[in-house]
Amino acid sequence: MAPNYFFRETFSGLRRNGLVAFAAVSTAFIALFLLGGALLVGKEVGLLIQRTEANVEVSIFLRDDISASQQQHLADLLNAMPEVAVNHYESKTEAFERFKKIFANQQELVQNVSPDSLPASFRVKLKNPEQFQLIADRLAGQPGIDNIVDQRAVLNRLFAVTRVFRVGVFAVAVIMLIAAMALIGNTVRMAVFARRKEIGIMRLVGATNWFIRLPFIIEGVIEGLLGAGAAVVGLFIMKVAFIDPLRGKVGCLPQGDTPQVVSTVIPLLIVGVLVSVLAGFVAMLRFLEV
Amino acid sequence: MIKTANVSKVYKDSVVALDDVNLEIGKGEFVFVVGPSGSGKSTMIRLLLKEEEPTKGEIFVAGKNIGRLSTWKVPYLRRNIGTVFQDFKLLGDKTVFENVAFALEVIGKPRHVIESRVPEIINLVGLGDKLRNYPNELSGGEQQRVSIARAFVNRPLILLADEPTGNLDPQTSVDIMKLLDRINRIGTTVVMATHDNAIVDAMRRRVIELEAGRVVRDQERGVYGYGA
């Protein structure tokens, strides 16, 4: 029966081109491993943004010579703005308390700073963090303001770095995918070449194109899937061996855990299948005519 | 069964393989196509199988204009046409049974059909005792019988044979012709391209002679050549 036929043809093909098939599978593995890595970095950044954005504030640092009425005026202004979710005044003493907490394990720094040297500030949480510029523009020119800092801008610089890293990994992954496609295509072509006599007879006795091509496509897809499977296993090993030991040691990293790794499985399998099907078709383009 | 209307085939560099060929071959006929090498016999067969398109003209096979046939239907056209070649085209790593079964397997016939029909057809060609042999264990004549069995196992309407006796000695050729004659008597239209004048003269069937791509003779109960 037909399924039997495809199964047999596919595996005899894989056996015949063992070494080339191995090269194709390893390249697919590297490509999909990198792609999975890029996906995970992306998810990590996404999680980081999600968790920090809720806590970002706009800090309006006040000049030391601000008068009580000016300060009250600013507070009123901020409280009246519809974009402001929470407005909290942080006095010099409170700022010092926070400073001590942040640099708790760098005592010499804390000893060299007095409450007086830290500026008082309004800590403003916006309903929509994107609206920073609006607030900044409205407060511009008000007396008593030293400067206005959007914490998001600081974070954005961090995200920009990770973005470059991600794009880099992604680009390498794409190049490796193209290489994998060429290698899978090559094994398909070799399999077709080895069976050209059979193919000639099949065409002669009226086998449909699909019937002729399917075993070769399946062969390529199995190579792609093996590569994808190895990449998934590789990512799990990476997570257990290198990422998990970092947990709790480096600030808020890593945010991602098993669910994030699991979520890369489906995309990697899909990309593996797509790449190998495409490779199979390109390789057989010359054999498509009847 | 087969009809060609004003068919011409010109290859690039303006090599004319067929020039305005008009033929009509009825159901159940046995036809020899004769002529020297390069006279267009093989081109004719390739056109009938739709491996190539005519430059001009129309070809009808089993009532269908095959020029209008979409690509995906070509395999179904070929299921109606059995083909036999000079070089047998058998698969060396398959037995006699597997070679014949292959033709049914790859058009998706179920196992039970294969199991019943393949031994039957191998018996018909007289190789019932060699089912498990490999092609290299057979004589040339036996190999050609296997290839005929493969061409015929799907009960095609038409059998095209391109120099089927080209590699065989005269006595073996006669046996092959007897087999083709038998297949013809079952009702299959047989078209055979050949150089073999002894066979054509002995069979006394319709002869179509091609020369430089033109039909120069179409004769009922003919012989190989006027001068032969």
Coordinates of C-alpha atoms in Angstrom, one line a residue:
Chain A
M1 CA 0.0 0.0 0.0
A2 CA 1.0 3.6 -0.5
P3 CA 1.9 4.7 3.1
N4 CA 4.1 1.6 3.2
Y5 CA 5.8 2.7 0.0
F6 CA 6.5 6.2 1.1
F7 CA 7.9 5.0 4.4
R8 CA 10.2 2.5 2.7
E9 CA 11.5 4.9 0.1
T10 CA 12.1 7.7 2.6
F11 CA 14.2 5.6 4.9
S12 CA 16.2 3.8 2.2
G13 CA 17.0 7.4 1.0
L14 CA 18.1 8.6 4.4
R15 CA 20.3 5.5 4.8
R16 CA 21.9 5.9 1.4
N17 CA 23.0 9.5 2.0
G18 CA 23.9 9.0 5.7
L19 CA 26.8 11.5 5.9
V20 CA 25.2 14.2 3.8
A21 CA 22.0 13.8 5.7
F22 CA 23.9 14.2 8.9
A23 CA 25.5 17.4 7.7
A24 CA 22.0 18.7 6.7
V25 CA 20.6 17.8 10.1
S26 CA 23.4 19.4 12.1
T27 CA 23.2 22.6 10.1
A28 CA 19.4 22.7 10.6
F29 CA 20.1 22.1 14.3
I30 CA 22.6 25.0 14.6
A31 CA 20.2 27.3 12.7
L32 CA 17.2 26.4 14.7
F33 CA 19.1 26.5 18.0
L34 CA 20.2 30.1 17.3
L35 CA 16.7 31.0 16.2
G36 CA 15.4 29.6 19.4
G37 CA 18.0 31.5 21.3
A38 CA 17.0 34.7 19.6
L39 CA 13.3 34.0 20.4
L40 CA 14.2 33.4 24.0
V41 CA 16.2 36.7 24.3
G42 CA 13.2 38.4 22.7
K43 CA 10.8 36.9 25.3
E44 CA 13.2 37.8 28.1
V45 CA 13.3 41.5 27.0
G46 CA 9.5 41.4 26.6
L47 CA 9.1 40.1 30.2
L48 CA 11.5 42.7 31.5
I49 CA 9.7 45.5 29.8
Q50 CA 6.4 44.3 31.1
R51 CA 7.6 44.0 34.7
T52 CA 9.5 47.2 34.9
E53 CA 7.1 49.4 32.9
A54 CA 4.6 49.1 35.7
N55 CA 7.1 50.6 38.1
V56 CA 8.7 53.3 35.9
E57 CA 8.4 56.8 37.2
V58 CA 9.1 60.2 36.0
S59 CA 11.3 62.0 38.5
I60 CA 11.1 65.7 38.7
F61 CA 14.1 66.8 40.7
L62 CA 13.7 70.1 42.6
R63 CA 16.2 72.8 43.1
D64 CA 17.5 73.2 46.7
D65 CA 16.4 76.8 46.7
I66 CA 12.8 76.0 45.9
S67 CA 10.3 77.9 48.0
A68 CA 7.4 76.3 49.8
S69 CA 4.8 78.0 47.7
Q70 CA 6.6 77.0 44.4
Q71 CA 6.7 73.5 45.6
Q72 CA 3.0 73.6 46.5
H73 CA 2.2 75.1 43.1
L74 CA 4.0 72.2 41.4
A75 CA 2.2 69.6 43.5
D76 CA -1.1 71.2 42.6
L77 CA -0.2 71.3 38.9
L78 CA 0.8 67.6 38.9
N79 CA -2.2 66.5 40.8
A80 CA -4.5 68.4 38.4
M81 CA -3.1 66.6 35.3
P82 CA -5.4 63.8 34.1
E83 CA -2.4 61.8 32.8
V84 CA -0.9 61.4 36.3
A85 CA -1.8 58.2 38.1
V86 CA 0.2 58.7 41.3
N87 CA 2.2 61.7 42.5
H88 CA 4.4 61.3 45.5
Y89 CA 6.7 63.9 47.0
E90 CA 10.1 62.5 48.0
S91 CA 11.9 64.6 50.6
K92 CA 15.6 64.8 50.9
T93 CA 15.4 62.4 53.9
E94 CA 13.4 59.9 52.0
A95 CA 15.8 60.1 49.1
F96 CA 18.6 59.4 51.5
E97 CA 16.8 56.4 53.0
R98 CA 16.3 55.0 49.5
F99 CA 19.9 55.7 48.5
K100 CA 21.0 53.8 51.6
K101 CA 18.9 50.8 50.6
I102 CA 20.1 50.7 47.0
F103 CA 23.8 50.9 47.9
A104 CA 23.5 48.9 51.2
N105 CA 26.5 46.8 50.3
Q106 CA 28.7 49.8 49.3
Q107 CA 29.0 51.4 52.7
E108 CA 31.8 53.8 51.8
L109 CA 29.5 55.4 49.2
V110 CA 26.7 55.8 51.8
Q111 CA 29.1 57.3 54.3
N112 CA 30.2 60.0 51.9
V113 CA 26.7 61.2 51.1
S114 CA 24.6 63.2 53.4
P115 CA 20.8 63.7 53.1
D116 CA 21.5 67.3 52.2
S117 CA 23.4 66.4 49.1
L118 CA 20.5 64.5 47.5
P119 CA 17.7 66.5 45.8
A120 CA 14.1 66.3 46.8
S121 CA 11.8 65.2 44.0
F122 CA 8.3 64.5 42.8
R123 CA 7.9 60.8 41.8
V124 CA 5.2 60.7 39.2
K125 CA 3.6 57.5 37.8
L126 CA 1.8 58.1 34.5
K127 CA -1.3 56.3 33.4
N128 CA 0.5 55.7 30.1
P129 CA 4.3 55.8 30.3
E130 CA 4.5 57.0 26.7
Q131 CA 3.1 60.4 27.7
F132 CA 6.3 61.6 29.3
Q133 CA 7.0 64.3 26.8
L134 CA 3.6 65.8 27.4
I135 CA 4.3 66.2 31.1
A136 CA 7.8 67.5 30.5
D137 CA 6.6 70.1 28.1
R138 CA 3.9 71.3 30.4
L139 CA 6.3 71.7 33.4
A140 CA 9.0 73.4 31.3
G141 CA 9.8 76.9 32.6
Q142 CA 8.2 76.3 36.0
P143 CA 10.5 77.8 38.7
G144 CA 12.2 75.4 41.2
I145 CA 12.7 72.5 38.8
D146 CA 16.2 71.2 38.4
N147 CA 15.6 68.6 35.8
I148 CA 13.1 65.9 34.7
V149 CA 14.1 62.3 34.2
D150 CA 12.2 59.7 32.4
Q151 CA 13.4 56.3 33.8
R152 CA 12.1 54.7 30.6
A153 CA 14.8 56.5 28.7
V154 CA 17.4 54.7 30.8
L155 CA 15.7 51.4 30.3
N156 CA 15.3 52.0 26.6
R157 CA 19.1 52.2 26.3
L158 CA 19.3 48.8 27.9
F159 CA 16.7 47.4 25.6
A160 CA 18.5 48.9 22.6
V161 CA 21.5 46.9 23.5
T162 CA 19.6 43.7 23.8
R163 CA 17.8 44.5 20.6
V164 CA 21.1 44.7 18.7
F165 CA 22.1 41.4 20.2
R166 CA 18.8 39.9 19.2
V167 CA 19.0 41.1 15.6
G168 CA 22.6 39.8 15.4
V169 CA 21.6 36.3 16.6
F170 CA 18.6 36.4 14.4
A171 CA 20.7 37.4 11.3
V172 CA 23.1 34.5 12.0
A173 CA 20.2 32.2 12.4
V174 CA 18.8 33.2 9.0
I175 CA 22.1 32.7 7.3
M176 CA 22.4 29.2 9.0
L177 CA 18.8 28.5 7.9
I178 CA 19.8 29.3 4.3
A179 CA 22.8 26.9 4.6
A180 CA 20.5 24.3 6.1
M181 CA 18.1 24.7 3.2
A182 CA 21.0 24.3 0.7
L183 CA 22.2 21.1 2.5
I184 CA 18.8 19.6 2.8
G185 CA 18.1 20.4 -0.8
N186 CA 21.4 18.7 -1.6
T187 CA 20.4 15.5 0.1
V188 CA 17.1 15.6 -1.7
R189 CA 18.8 16.1 -5.0
M190 CA 21.2 13.2 -4.3
A191 CA 18.3 11.0 -3.4
V192 CA 16.6 12.0 -6.6
F193 CA 19.7 11.3 -8.6
A194 CA 20.2 7.9 -7.1
R195 CA 16.7 7.0 -8.0
R196 CA 16.5 8.6 -11.4
K197 CA 15.9 5.3 -13.2
E198 CA 13.0 4.5 -10.9
I199 CA 11.6 8.0 -11.5
G200 CA 11.8 7.6 -15.2
I201 CA 9.8 4.4 -15.0
M202 CA 7.3 5.9 -12.6
R203 CA 6.7 8.7 -15.0
L204 CA 6.4 6.3 -17.9
V205 CA 3.7 4.1 -16.2
G206 CA 1.7 7.1 -15.1
A207 CA 2.6 7.8 -11.5
T208 CA 1.4 11.3 -10.5
N209 CA 4.0 14.0 -9.7
W210 CA 2.9 14.0 -6.1
F211 CA 3.5 10.3 -5.8
I212 CA 7.0 10.7 -7.3
R213 CA 8.0 13.7 -5.2
L214 CA 6.5 12.9 -1.8
P215 CA 9.1 10.4 -0.6
F216 CA 11.8 13.0 -1.3
I217 CA 9.9 15.8 0.4
I218 CA 9.3 13.5 3.4
E219 CA 13.0 12.8 3.5
G220 CA 13.9 16.5 3.6
V221 CA 11.2 17.1 6.2
I222 CA 12.5 14.4 8.5
E223 CA 15.9 16.0 8.3
G224 CA 14.4 19.4 9.2
L225 CA 12.4 17.9 12.1
L226 CA 15.5 16.0 13.5
G227 CA 17.3 19.4 13.4
A228 CA 14.4 21.1 15.1
G229 CA 14.2 18.4 17.8
A230 CA 17.9 18.6 18.5
A231 CA 17.6 22.4 18.8
V232 CA 14.8 22.1 21.3
V233 CA 16.8 19.6 23.4
G234 CA 19.8 21.9 23.1
L235 CA 17.8 24.9 24.4
F236 CA 16.6 22.9 27.4
I237 CA 20.1 21.8 28.2
M238 CA 21.3 25.4 27.9
K239 CA 18.6 26.5 30.3
V240 CA 19.3 23.8 32.9
A241 CA 23.1 24.0 32.6
F242 CA 23.7 27.8 32.3
I243 CA 20.6 29.9 32.9
D244 CA 19.1 28.2 36.0
P245 CA 22.3 28.6 38.1
L246 CA 22.0 32.4 37.4
R247 CA 18.6 32.7 39.0
G248 CA 18.5 35.1 41.9
K249 CA 22.2 36.0 41.5
V250 CA 22.2 38.6 38.7
G251 CA 19.5 41.2 39.6
C252 CA 16.2 40.6 38.0
L253 CA 17.7 38.2 35.3
P254 CA 16.6 35.8 34.1
Q255 CA 12.9 36.4 33.9
G256 CA 12.1 33.5 31.6
D257 CA 11.7 30.0 32.8
T258 CA 10.5 26.6 31.4
P259 CA 7.2 28.0 29.9
Q260 CA 9.3 30.3 27.7
V261 CA 11.5 27.5 26.5
V262 CA 8.5 25.3 25.8
S263 CA 6.9 28.1 23.8
T264 CA 9.8 28.0 21.3
V265 CA 9.1 24.3 20.4
I266 CA 6.2 24.9 18.0
P267 CA 7.8 27.8 16.1
L268 CA 11.1 25.8 15.7
L269 CA 9.3 22.8 14.5
I270 CA 7.3 24.9 12.0
V271 CA 10.4 26.7 10.7
G272 CA 12.2 23.3 10.4
V273 CA 9.4 21.9 8.4
L274 CA 8.9 25.0 6.2
V275 CA 12.6 25.2 5.4
S276 CA 12.9 21.6 4.5
V277 CA 9.8 21.5 2.3
L278 CA 11.0 24.6 0.5
A279 CA 14.4 23.0 0.1
G280 CA 12.8 19.9 -1.3
F281 CA 10.8 21.9 -3.8
V282 CA 13.7 24.0 -5.0
A283 CA 15.9 20.9 -5.3
M284 CA 13.3 19.1 -7.4
L285 CA 12.4 22.1 -9.5
R286 CA 14.3 20.5 -12.4
F287 CA 12.4 17.3 -12.0
L288 CA 9.0 18.9 -11.9
E289 CA 8.3 18.7 -15.6
V290 CA 6.5 15.6 -16.7
Chain B
M1 CA -7.5 5.2 -31.0
I2 CA -4.7 7.4 -32.2
K3 CA -5.1 10.3 -34.6
T4 CA -2.6 13.0 -35.6
A5 CA -3.7 16.0 -37.6
N6 CA -1.0 18.0 -39.4
V7 CA 1.6 17.3 -36.7
S8 CA 5.0 18.8 -37.2
K9 CA 7.9 18.9 -34.7
V10 CA 10.8 21.2 -35.2
Y11 CA 13.6 21.1 -32.7
K12 CA 15.8 24.2 -32.2
D13 CA 18.4 24.8 -34.9
S14 CA 15.4 24.0 -37.2
V15 CA 15.9 20.3 -37.2
V16 CA 12.7 19.0 -38.6
A17 CA 11.8 15.7 -36.9
L18 CA 8.2 15.4 -38.1
D19 CA 6.7 17.2 -41.0
D20 CA 2.9 17.4 -41.4
V21 CA 2.0 13.9 -40.3
N22 CA -1.6 12.8 -40.6
L23 CA -2.3 9.4 -39.3
E24 CA -5.3 7.5 -38.0
I25 CA -4.8 4.2 -36.1
G26 CA -8.0 2.3 -35.1
K27 CA -8.8 0.4 -32.0
G28 CA -7.2 -3.0 -31.9
E29 CA -4.8 -2.4 -34.9
F30 CA -1.2 -3.6 -35.1
V31 CA 0.9 -1.0 -36.8
F32 CA 4.6 -1.0 -37.7
V33 CA 6.3 2.4 -38.0
V34 CA 9.5 1.9 -40.1
G35 CA 12.2 4.1 -41.4
P36 CA 15.9 4.8 -41.0
S37 CA 17.4 6.3 -37.9
G38 CA 16.4 10.0 -37.5
S39 CA 13.3 9.6 -39.6
G40 CA 11.1 10.6 -36.7
K41 CA 9.9 7.3 -35.2
S42 CA 11.1 8.0 -31.7
T43 CA 9.8 11.6 -31.8
M44 CA 6.4 10.2 -32.7
I45 CA 6.4 8.0 -29.6
R46 CA 7.5 10.9 -27.4
L47 CA 4.7 13.1 -28.7
L48 CA 2.1 10.3 -28.1
L49 CA 3.3 10.1 -24.5
K50 CA 3.2 13.9 -24.2
E51 CA 6.8 14.0 -23.2
E52 CA 7.1 16.7 -25.8
E53 CA 4.7 19.0 -27.5
P54 CA 4.3 19.2 -31.3
T55 CA 5.3 22.4 -32.9
K56 CA 2.2 22.3 -34.9
G57 CA -0.9 20.2 -35.3
E58 CA -3.0 18.2 -32.9
I59 CA -2.8 14.7 -31.5
F60 CA -5.8 12.6 -30.2
V61 CA -5.3 9.6 -28.0
A62 CA -8.4 7.5 -27.0
G63 CA -10.6 10.4 -28.2
K64 CA -8.9 13.1 -26.2
N65 CA -6.9 16.0 -27.7
I66 CA -3.7 15.6 -25.6
G67 CA -2.5 19.0 -26.5
R68 CA -5.3 20.4 -24.3
L69 CA -4.5 18.0 -21.5
S70 CA -3.4 19.8 -18.3
T71 CA -0.1 18.8 -16.9
W72 CA -1.6 17.1 -13.8
K73 CA -3.6 14.8 -16.1
V74 CA -0.7 13.6 -18.1
P75 CA 0.0 10.6 -15.7
Y76 CA -3.6 9.4 -16.4
L77 CA -2.9 9.5 -20.1
R78 CA 0.2 7.4 -19.6
R79 CA -1.8 4.8 -17.6
N80 CA -3.6 4.1 -20.8
I81 CA -0.4 3.6 -22.8
G82 CA 2.1 0.8 -22.1
T83 CA 5.6 1.4 -23.3
V84 CA 8.4 -1.1 -24.2
F85 CA 11.9 0.0 -25.1
Q86 CA 14.9 -1.5 -26.7
D87 CA 16.9 -1.4 -23.4
F88 CA 14.1 -3.0 -21.2
K89 CA 14.5 -0.3 -18.5
L90 CA 14.2 -2.9 -15.7
L91 CA 15.3 -2.1 -12.1
G92 CA 18.3 -4.3 -11.3
D93 CA 17.6 -4.4 -7.5
K94 CA 14.1 -5.7 -7.9
T95 CA 12.9 -9.2 -8.8
V96 CA 10.7 -10.0 -11.8
F97 CA 7.7 -9.9 -9.6
E98 CA 8.7 -6.6 -8.0
N99 CA 9.6 -5.0 -11.3
V100 CA 6.1 -5.7 -12.7
A101 CA 4.4 -4.9 -9.3
F102 CA 6.3 -1.5 -9.3
A103 CA 4.1 -0.3 -12.2
L104 CA 0.9 -0.9 -10.2
E105 CA 2.4 0.2 -6.8
V106 CA 3.4 3.7 -8.0
I107 CA -0.1 4.4 -9.4
G108 CA -1.5 3.5 -6.0
K109 CA -3.1 0.2 -6.8
P110 CA -4.1 -1.8 -3.6
R111 CA -2.0 -4.7 -2.5
H112 CA -4.6 -7.4 -3.3
V113 CA -4.9 -6.2 -6.9
I114 CA -1.1 -6.4 -7.2
E115 CA -1.0 -9.9 -5.6
S116 CA -3.5 -11.3 -8.1
R117 CA -2.7 -9.5 -11.3
V118 CA 1.1 -9.5 -11.3
P119 CA 1.6 -13.4 -11.3
E120 CA -1.2 -13.7 -13.8
I121 CA 0.5 -11.3 -16.3
I122 CA 3.9 -12.9 -15.7
N123 CA 2.4 -16.2 -16.5
L124 CA 1.0 -14.7 -19.7
V125 CA 4.5 -13.7 -20.9
G126 CA 5.7 -17.2 -20.0
L127 CA 7.9 -16.4 -17.0
G128 CA 5.7 -18.0 -14.3
D129 CA 8.7 -19.9 -13.0
K130 CA 11.0 -16.9 -12.7
L131 CA 9.0 -14.6 -10.4
R132 CA 11.8 -14.4 -7.8
N133 CA 14.7 -14.0 -10.2
Y134 CA 16.6 -10.7 -10.7
P135 CA 17.0 -9.2 -14.2
N136 CA 20.7 -10.1 -14.4
E137 CA 19.7 -13.7 -14.1
L138 CA 17.6 -13.6 -17.2
S139 CA 18.4 -13.7 -20.9
G140 CA 17.7 -10.6 -23.1
G141 CA 14.5 -12.1 -24.4
E142 CA 13.3 -12.9 -20.9
Q143 CA 14.1 -9.4 -19.8
Q144 CA 12.1 -8.0 -22.6
R145 CA 9.2 -10.2 -21.6
V146 CA 9.3 -8.8 -18.1
S147 CA 9.3 -5.3 -19.6
I148 CA 6.3 -6.2 -21.7
A149 CA 4.5 -7.6 -18.7
R150 CA 5.2 -4.3 -16.8
A151 CA 3.8 -2.3 -19.8
F152 CA 0.7 -4.5 -20.0
V153 CA -0.1 -5.2 -16.3
N154 CA -2.3 -2.2 -16.0
R155 CA -4.3 -3.3 -19.1
P156 CA -3.5 -0.2 -21.3
L157 CA -5.5 0.6 -24.4
I158 CA -2.4 1.1 -26.4
L159 CA 1.0 -0.5 -26.3
L160 CA 3.9 1.5 -27.8
A161 CA 7.0 -0.5 -28.5
D162 CA 10.2 1.4 -29.6
E163 CA 12.6 -1.1 -31.2
P164 CA 11.6 -3.9 -28.8
T165 CA 13.7 -6.5 -30.7
G166 CA 16.6 -4.2 -31.3
N167 CA 18.8 -6.0 -28.8
L168 CA 17.7 -9.5 -29.4
D169 CA 18.7 -12.4 -31.8
P170 CA 16.3 -13.3 -34.6
Q171 CA 14.7 -16.4 -32.9
T172 CA 14.1 -14.5 -29.6
S173 CA 12.7 -11.6 -31.6
V174 CA 10.2 -14.0 -33.2
D175 CA 9.1 -15.1 -29.7
I176 CA 8.7 -11.5 -28.6
M177 CA 6.6 -10.8 -31.7
K178 CA 4.4 -13.7 -30.9
L179 CA 3.8 -12.2 -27.5
L180 CA 3.0 -8.8 -28.9
D181 CA 0.7 -10.4 -31.4
R182 CA -1.1 -12.2 -28.6
I183 CA -1.5 -8.9 -26.6
N184 CA -2.9 -7.3 -29.8
R185 CA -5.4 -10.1 -30.2
I186 CA -6.7 -9.4 -26.7
G187 CA -7.8 -6.1 -28.1
T188 CA -4.8 -3.8 -27.4
T189 CA -3.7 -1.4 -30.1
V190 CA 0.0 -2.0 -30.7
V191 CA 2.3 0.5 -32.3
M192 CA 5.8 -0.7 -32.9
A193 CA 8.7 1.3 -34.3
T194 CA 11.3 -1.0 -35.8
H195 CA 14.3 -1.5 -38.1
D196 CA 13.8 -5.2 -38.3
N197 CA 12.7 -5.9 -41.9
A198 CA 12.5 -9.7 -41.4
I199 CA 9.8 -9.2 -38.6
V200 CA 7.8 -6.7 -40.6
D201 CA 7.8 -8.9 -43.6
A202 CA 6.8 -12.0 -41.6
M203 CA 4.0 -10.3 -39.7
R204 CA 2.2 -8.7 -42.7
R205 CA 0.5 -6.0 -40.8
R206 CA -0.1 -2.3 -41.5
V207 CA 3.2 -0.5 -42.2
I208 CA 3.7 3.3 -41.9
E209 CA 7.0 4.4 -43.3
L210 CA 8.6 7.7 -42.3
E211 CA 11.4 9.4 -44.1
A212 CA 12.9 12.7 -42.9
G213 CA 9.8 13.3 -40.8
R214 CA 7.3 12.6 -43.6
V215 CA 4.9 9.7 -44.1
V216 CA 6.1 8.3 -47.4
R217 CA 4.0 5.1 -47.2
D218 CA 1.0 3.8 -45.3
Q219 CA 0.1 0.3 -46.4
E220 CA -2.2 -2.4 -45.1
R221 CA -0.4 -5.8 -44.8
G222 CA 2.9 -4.3 -45.9
V223 CA 6.5 -5.3 -45.9
Y224 CA 9.5 -3.4 -44.7
G225 CA 10.4 -1.7 -47.9
Y226 CA 9.6 -1.8 -51.6
G227 CA 13.1 -2.8 -52.4
A228 CA 13.6 -5.1 -49.4

